[in-house]
GROMACS .gro file of C-alpha atoms in nm:
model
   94
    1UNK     CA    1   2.759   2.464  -2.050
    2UNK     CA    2   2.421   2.376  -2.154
    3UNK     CA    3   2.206   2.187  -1.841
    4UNK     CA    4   2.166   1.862  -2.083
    5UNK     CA    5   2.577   1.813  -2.117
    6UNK     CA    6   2.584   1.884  -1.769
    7UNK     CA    7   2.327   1.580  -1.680
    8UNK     CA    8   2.536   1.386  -1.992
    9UNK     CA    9   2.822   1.463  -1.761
   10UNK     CA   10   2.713   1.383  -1.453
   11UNK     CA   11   2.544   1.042  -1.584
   12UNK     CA   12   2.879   0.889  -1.683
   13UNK     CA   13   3.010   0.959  -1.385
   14UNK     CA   14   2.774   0.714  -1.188
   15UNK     CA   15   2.896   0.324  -1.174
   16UNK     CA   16   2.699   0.078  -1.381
   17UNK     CA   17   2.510  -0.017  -1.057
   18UNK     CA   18   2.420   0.348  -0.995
   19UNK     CA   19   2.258   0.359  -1.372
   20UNK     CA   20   2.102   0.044  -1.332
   21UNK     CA   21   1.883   0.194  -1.042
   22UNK     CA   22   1.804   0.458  -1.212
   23UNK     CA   23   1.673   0.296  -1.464
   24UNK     CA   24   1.464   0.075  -1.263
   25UNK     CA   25   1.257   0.352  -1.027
   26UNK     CA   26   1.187   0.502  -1.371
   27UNK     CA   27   0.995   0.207  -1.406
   28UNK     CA   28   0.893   0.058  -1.040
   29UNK     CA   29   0.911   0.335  -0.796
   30UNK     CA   30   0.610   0.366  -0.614
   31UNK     CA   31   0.629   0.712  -0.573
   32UNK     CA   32   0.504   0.902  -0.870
   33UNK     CA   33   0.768   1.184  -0.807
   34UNK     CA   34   1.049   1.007  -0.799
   35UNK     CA   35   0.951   0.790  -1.087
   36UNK     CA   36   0.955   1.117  -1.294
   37UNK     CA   37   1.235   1.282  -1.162
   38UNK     CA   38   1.400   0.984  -1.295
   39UNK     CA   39   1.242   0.963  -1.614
   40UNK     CA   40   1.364   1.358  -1.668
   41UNK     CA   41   1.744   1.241  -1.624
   42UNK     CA   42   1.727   0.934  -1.850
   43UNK     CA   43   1.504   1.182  -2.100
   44UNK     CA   44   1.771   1.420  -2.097
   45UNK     CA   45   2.089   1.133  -2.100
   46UNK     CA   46   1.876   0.977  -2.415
   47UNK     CA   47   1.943   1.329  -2.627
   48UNK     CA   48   1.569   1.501  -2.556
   49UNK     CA   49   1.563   1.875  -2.491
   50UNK     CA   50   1.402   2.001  -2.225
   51UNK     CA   51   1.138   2.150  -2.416
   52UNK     CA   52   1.054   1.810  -2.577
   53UNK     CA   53   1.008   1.664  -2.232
   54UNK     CA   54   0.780   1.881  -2.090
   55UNK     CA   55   0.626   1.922  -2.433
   56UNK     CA   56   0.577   1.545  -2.379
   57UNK     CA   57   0.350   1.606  -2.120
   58UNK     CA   58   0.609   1.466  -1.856
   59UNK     CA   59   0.609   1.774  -1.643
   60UNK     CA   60   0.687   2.125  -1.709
   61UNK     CA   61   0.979   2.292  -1.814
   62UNK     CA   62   1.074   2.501  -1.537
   63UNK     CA   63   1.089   2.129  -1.344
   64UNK     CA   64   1.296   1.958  -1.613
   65UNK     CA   65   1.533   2.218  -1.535
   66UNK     CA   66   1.525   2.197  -1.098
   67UNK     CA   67   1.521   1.802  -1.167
   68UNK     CA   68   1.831   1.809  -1.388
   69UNK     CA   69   2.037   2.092  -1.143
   70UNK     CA   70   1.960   1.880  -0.816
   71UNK     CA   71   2.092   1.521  -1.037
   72UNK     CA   72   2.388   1.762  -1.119
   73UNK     CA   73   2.432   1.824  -0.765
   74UNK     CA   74   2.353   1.542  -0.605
   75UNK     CA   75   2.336   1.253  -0.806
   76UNK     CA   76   2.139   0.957  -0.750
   77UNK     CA   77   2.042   1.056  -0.452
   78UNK     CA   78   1.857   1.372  -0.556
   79UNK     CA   79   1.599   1.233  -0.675
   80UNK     CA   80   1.483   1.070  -0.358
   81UNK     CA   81   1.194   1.266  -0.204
   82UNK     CA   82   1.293   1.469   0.102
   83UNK     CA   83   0.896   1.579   0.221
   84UNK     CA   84   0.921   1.372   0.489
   85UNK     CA   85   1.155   1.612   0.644
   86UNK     CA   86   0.937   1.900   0.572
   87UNK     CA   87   0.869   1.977   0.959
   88UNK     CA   88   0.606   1.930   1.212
   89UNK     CA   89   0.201   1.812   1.178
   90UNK     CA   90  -0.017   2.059   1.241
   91UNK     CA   91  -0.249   1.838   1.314
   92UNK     CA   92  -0.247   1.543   1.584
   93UNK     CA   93  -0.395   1.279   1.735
   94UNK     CA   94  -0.724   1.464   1.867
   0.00000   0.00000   0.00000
């Protein structure tokens, strides 16, 4: 099964709430990576290929593809941004 039917898939799973807010960080999120990430999955829901996204100038192609697996996987809540568990400063105070 193609990536696309599998985000199709996946999409009408989530509760008119879930789309909703999805929807909206496309839009409002603060966070540039998430607003994208979100933008992929409605891009893909909407009947654009891959290619057309990052052809779009969206991101590249290789990403359209991680973005789409991890919403496959994990739904909303993939697309959150998990640096902030990324491990230790190297750097402190001094």
């Amino acid at each position: 099964m193609k990536i696309q039917e599998q985000v199709v898939r996946r999409w009408q799973q989530l509760s008119k709430r879930e789309r909703r807010i999805m929807k909206t960080f496309s839009r409002h999120r603060t966070c540039a990576v998430e607003r994208c990430r979100c933008k992929v999955v409605i891009g893909l829901v909407q009947g654009k290929t891959p290619r057309q996204l990052s052809g779009g100038g969206l991101c590249s192609e290789s990403q359209v593809y991680r973005v789409a697996q991890r919403f496959v996987e994990q739904g909303v809540t993939g697309m959150t941004d998990a640096r902030e568990d990324n491990g230790d400063h190297k750097t402190d105070e001094n």
